[in-house]
Short mmCIF file of C-alpha atoms in Angstrom, two decimals:
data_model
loop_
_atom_site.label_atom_id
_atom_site.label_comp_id
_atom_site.label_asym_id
_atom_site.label_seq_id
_atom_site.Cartn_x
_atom_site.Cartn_y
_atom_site.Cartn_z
CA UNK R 1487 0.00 0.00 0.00
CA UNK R 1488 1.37 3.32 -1.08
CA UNK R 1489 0.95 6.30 1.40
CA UNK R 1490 1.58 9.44 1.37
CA UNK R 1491 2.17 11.70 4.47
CA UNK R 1492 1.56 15.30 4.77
CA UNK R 1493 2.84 17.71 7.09
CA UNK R 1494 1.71 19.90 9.06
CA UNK R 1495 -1.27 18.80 10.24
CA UNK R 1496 -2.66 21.72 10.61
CA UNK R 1497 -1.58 25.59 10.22
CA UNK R 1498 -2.63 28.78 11.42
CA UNK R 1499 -0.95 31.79 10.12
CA UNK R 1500 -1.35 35.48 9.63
CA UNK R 1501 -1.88 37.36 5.94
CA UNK R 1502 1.17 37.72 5.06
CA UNK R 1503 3.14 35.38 5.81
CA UNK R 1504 4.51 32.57 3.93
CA UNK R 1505 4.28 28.96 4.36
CA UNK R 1506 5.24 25.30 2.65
CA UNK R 1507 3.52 22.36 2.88
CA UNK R 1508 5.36 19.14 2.89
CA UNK R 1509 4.04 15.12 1.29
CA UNK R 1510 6.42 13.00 1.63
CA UNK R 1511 6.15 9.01 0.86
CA UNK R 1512 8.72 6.17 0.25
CA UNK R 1513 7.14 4.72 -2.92
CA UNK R 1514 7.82 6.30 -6.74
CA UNK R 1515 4.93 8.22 -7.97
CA UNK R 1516 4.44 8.65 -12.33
CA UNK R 1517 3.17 11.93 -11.32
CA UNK R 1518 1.41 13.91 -8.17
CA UNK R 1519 -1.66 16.10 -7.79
CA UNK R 1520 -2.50 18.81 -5.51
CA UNK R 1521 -6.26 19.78 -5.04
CA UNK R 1522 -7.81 22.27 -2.10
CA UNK R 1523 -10.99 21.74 -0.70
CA UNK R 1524 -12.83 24.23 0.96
CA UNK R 1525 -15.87 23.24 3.82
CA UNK R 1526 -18.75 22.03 2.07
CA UNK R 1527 -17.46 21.09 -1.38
CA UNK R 1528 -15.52 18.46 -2.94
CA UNK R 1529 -11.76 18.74 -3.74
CA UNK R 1530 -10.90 20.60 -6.57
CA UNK R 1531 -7.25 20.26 -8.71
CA UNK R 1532 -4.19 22.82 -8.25
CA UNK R 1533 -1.91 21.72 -10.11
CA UNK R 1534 -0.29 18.33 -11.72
CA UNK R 1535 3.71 17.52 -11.55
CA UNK R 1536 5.02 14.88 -13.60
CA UNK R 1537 8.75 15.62 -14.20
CA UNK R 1538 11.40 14.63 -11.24
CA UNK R 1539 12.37 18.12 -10.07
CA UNK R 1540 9.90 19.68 -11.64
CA UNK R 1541 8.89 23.29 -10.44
CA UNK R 1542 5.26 25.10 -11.29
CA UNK R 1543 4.05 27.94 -9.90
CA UNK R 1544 0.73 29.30 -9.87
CA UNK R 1545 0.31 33.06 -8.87
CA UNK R 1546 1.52 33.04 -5.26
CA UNK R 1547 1.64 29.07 -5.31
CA UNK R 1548 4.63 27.22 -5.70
CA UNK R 1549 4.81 23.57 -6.52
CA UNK R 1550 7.77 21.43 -7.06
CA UNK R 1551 8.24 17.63 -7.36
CA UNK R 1552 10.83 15.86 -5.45
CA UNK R 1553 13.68 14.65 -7.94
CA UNK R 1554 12.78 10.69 -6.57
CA UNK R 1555 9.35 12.01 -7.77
CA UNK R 1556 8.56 10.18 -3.88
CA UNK R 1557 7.77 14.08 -2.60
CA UNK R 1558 6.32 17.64 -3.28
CA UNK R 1559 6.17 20.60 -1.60
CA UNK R 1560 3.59 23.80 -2.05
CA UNK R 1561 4.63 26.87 -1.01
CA UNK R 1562 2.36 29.94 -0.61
CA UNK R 1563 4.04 33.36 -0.81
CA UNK R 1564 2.26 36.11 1.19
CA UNK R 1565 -0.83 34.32 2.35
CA UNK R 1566 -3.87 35.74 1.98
CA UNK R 1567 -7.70 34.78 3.72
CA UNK R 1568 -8.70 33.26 0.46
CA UNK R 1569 -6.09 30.75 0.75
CA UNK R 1570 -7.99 28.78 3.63
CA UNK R 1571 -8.68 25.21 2.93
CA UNK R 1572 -7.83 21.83 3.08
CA UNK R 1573 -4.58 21.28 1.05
CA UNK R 1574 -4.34 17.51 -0.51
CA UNK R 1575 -1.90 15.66 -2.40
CA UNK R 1576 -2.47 12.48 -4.31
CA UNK R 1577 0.12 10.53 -6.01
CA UNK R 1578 -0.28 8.43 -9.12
CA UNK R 1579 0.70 5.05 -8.97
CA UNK R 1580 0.27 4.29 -12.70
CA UNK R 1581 -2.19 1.46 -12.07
CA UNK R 1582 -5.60 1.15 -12.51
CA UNK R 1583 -6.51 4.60 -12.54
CA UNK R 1584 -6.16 5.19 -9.07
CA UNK R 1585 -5.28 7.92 -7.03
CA UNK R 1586 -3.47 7.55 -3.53
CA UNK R 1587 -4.66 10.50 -1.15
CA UNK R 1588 -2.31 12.46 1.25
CA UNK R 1589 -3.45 12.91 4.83
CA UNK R 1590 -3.76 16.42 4.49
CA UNK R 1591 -3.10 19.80 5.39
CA UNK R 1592 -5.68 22.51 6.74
CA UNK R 1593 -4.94 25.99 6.42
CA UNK R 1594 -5.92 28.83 8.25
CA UNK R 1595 -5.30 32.21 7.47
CA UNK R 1596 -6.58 35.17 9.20
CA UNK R 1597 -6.83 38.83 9.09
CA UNK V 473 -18.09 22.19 -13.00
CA UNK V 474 -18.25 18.50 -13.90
CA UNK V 475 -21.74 17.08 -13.88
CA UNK V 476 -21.80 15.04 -10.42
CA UNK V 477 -24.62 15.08 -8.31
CA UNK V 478 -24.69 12.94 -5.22
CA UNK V 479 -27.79 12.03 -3.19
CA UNK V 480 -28.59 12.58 -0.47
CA UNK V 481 -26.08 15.26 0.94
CA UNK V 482 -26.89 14.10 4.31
CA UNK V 483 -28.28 11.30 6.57
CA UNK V 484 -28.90 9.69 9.67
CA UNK V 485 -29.16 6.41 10.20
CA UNK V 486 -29.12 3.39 12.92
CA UNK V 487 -26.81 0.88 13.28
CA UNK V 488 -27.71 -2.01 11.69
CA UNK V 489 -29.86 -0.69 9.12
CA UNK V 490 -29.10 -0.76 5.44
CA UNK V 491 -28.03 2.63 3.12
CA UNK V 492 -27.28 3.62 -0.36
CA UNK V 493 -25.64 6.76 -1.87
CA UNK V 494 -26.32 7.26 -5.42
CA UNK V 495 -23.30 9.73 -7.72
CA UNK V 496 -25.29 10.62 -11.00
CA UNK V 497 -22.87 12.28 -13.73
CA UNK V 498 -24.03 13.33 -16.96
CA UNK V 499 -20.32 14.11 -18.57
CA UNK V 500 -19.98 10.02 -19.98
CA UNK V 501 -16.90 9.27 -18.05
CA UNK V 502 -15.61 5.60 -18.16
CA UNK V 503 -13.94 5.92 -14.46
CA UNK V 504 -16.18 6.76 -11.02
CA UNK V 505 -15.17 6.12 -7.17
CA UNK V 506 -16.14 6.09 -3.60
CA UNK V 507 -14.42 7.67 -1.25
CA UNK V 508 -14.79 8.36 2.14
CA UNK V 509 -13.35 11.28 4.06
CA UNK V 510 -12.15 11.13 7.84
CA UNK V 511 -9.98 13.45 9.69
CA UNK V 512 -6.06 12.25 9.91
CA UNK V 513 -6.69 10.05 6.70
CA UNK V 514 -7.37 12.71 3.95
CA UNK V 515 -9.65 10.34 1.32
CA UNK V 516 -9.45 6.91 1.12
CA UNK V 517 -10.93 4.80 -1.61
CA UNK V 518 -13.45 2.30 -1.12
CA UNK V 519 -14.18 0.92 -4.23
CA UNK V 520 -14.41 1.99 -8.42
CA UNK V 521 -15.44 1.22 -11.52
CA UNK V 522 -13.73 0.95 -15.04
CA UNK V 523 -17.34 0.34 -16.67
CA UNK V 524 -21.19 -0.79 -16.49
CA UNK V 525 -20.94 -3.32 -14.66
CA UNK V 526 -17.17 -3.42 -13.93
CA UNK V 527 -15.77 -2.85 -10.25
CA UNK V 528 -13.06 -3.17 -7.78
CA UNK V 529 -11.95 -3.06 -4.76
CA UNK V 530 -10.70 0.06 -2.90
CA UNK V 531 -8.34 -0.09 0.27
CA UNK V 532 -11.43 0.05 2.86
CA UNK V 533 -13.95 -2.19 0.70
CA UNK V 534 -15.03 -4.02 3.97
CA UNK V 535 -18.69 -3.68 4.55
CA UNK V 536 -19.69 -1.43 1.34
CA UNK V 537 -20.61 -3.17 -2.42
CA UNK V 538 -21.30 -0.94 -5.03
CA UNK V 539 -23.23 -1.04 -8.44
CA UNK V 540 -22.97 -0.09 -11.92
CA UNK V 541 -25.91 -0.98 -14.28
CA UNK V 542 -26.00 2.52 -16.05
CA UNK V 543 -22.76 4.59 -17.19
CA UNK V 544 -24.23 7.76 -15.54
CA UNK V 545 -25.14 6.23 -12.26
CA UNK V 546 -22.93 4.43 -9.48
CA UNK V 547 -24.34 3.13 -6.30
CA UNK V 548 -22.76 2.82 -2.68
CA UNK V 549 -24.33 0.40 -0.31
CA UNK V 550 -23.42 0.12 3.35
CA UNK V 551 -25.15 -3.40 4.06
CA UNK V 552 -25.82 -3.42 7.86
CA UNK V 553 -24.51 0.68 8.60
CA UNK V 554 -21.85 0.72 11.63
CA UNK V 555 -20.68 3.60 13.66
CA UNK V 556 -17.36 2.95 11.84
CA UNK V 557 -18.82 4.05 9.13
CA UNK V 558 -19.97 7.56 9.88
CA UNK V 559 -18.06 10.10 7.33
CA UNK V 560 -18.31 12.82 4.53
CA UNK V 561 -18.34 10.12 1.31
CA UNK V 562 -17.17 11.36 -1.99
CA UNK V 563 -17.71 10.38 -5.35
CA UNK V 564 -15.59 11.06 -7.66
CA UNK V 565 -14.81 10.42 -11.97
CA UNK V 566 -12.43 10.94 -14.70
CA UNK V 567 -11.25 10.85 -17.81
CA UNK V 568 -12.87 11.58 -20.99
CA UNK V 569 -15.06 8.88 -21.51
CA UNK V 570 -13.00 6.28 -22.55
CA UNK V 571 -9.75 4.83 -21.63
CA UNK V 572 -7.28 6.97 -19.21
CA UNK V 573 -6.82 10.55 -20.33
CA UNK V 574 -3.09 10.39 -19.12
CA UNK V 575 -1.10 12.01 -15.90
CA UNK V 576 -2.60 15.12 -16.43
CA UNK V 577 -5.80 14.06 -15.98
CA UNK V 578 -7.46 15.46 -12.60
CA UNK V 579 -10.46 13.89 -10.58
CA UNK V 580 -13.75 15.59 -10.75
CA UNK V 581 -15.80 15.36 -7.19
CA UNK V 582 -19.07 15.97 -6.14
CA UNK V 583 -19.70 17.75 -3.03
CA UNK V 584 -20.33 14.57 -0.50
CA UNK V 585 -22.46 13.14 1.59
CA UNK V 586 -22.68 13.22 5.24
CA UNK V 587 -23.47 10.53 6.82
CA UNK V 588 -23.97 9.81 10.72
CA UNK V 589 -24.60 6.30 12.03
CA UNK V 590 -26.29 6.33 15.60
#
């Protein structure tokens, strides 16, 4: 069983500031997903690294793909309250069209 | 916004007691899955199918089956509902209606189903 472990659990942080989210695993991935999910409403995709050591940013997001392609990171630059959410990876195994889920991260920012 | 709807968005039930969640989509897509959402775990898949009438096993198939008979339409069915059980479930598809779009391809949710087992 692939898994995929996401850290931290939990964040609370100020507009602003900056922050990087971490999900880490000991098994290859083909490629890796990052969706946010906000209370409510179903996750919905960021972004979707393929390369080893690939790097894509989105606005104030920054993704990158470990070079193992067994991690990822997201980085947000200057948080702001519209960031808040529930921050998942998933991590494509390259059989049978399914997706292995990170344990997520929930984000908090505030005012 | 894909075209999933599930029913209902939220129930309570008794242990014991049998329960079905129906995902409707109206975009065609080959692949749709179960999953059920629990804090610490993020979502974990319970089972999926590749086709009418074609399914598998997830990594927490124990005490759900699921159906198929219609490409638009796939049933969840918690046989005799346990407190266990209790979660936001999530269905899911993708692709473009036939075989696997590719890596780039990203999962399409609805917006879940609450469920409570008393």
């Amino acid at each position: 069983t692939q898994l995929l472990e996401q850290s931290p659990q939990f964040l609370s942080i100020q507009e602003g500031e900056n922050l990087t989210v971490y999900c880490n695993s000991s098994s290859v991935f083909s490629s890796l997903q990052w969706y946010r999910q906000e209370p409510g409403e179903g996750p919905v995709l960021l972004v979707t690294v393929v390369t080893g050591g690939e790097v894509k940013k989105l606005k104030r997001l920054t993704f990158q793909f470990g070079d193992a392609r067994k991690d990822s990171s997201l980085h947000i630059t200057a948080a702001q309250p519209g960031d808040t959410g529930l921050y998942l990876c998933a991590g494509d195994g390259g059989t049978a069209s399914k997706l292995t889920f990170g344990t997520g991260t929930r984000l908090q920012v505030t005012l | 916004d894909a075209g999933i709807t599930q029913s209902p968005r939220h129930k309570v039930t008794e242990t014991g007691t049998p329960v079905t969640l129906r995902c409707h989509q109206t975009e065609n897509h080959r692949y749709m899955y179960w999953y059920r959402q629990d804090p610490g775990h993020g979502l974990r898949l319970i089972h999926y199918s590749y086709g009418v009438k074609d399914t598998d096993k997830g990594e927490v198939s124990d005490g759900y089956s699921v159906s198929r008979s219609k490409t638009e339409d796939f049933l969840l069915t918690l046989e005799s509902a346990t407190s266990s059980q209790t979660s936001v479930y999530f269905c899911a598809i993708f692709g473009a209606g036939t075989a696997r779009s590719g890596p780039n391809s990203p999962l399409h949710f609805g917006n879940g189903t609450r469920l409570t087992v008393t």
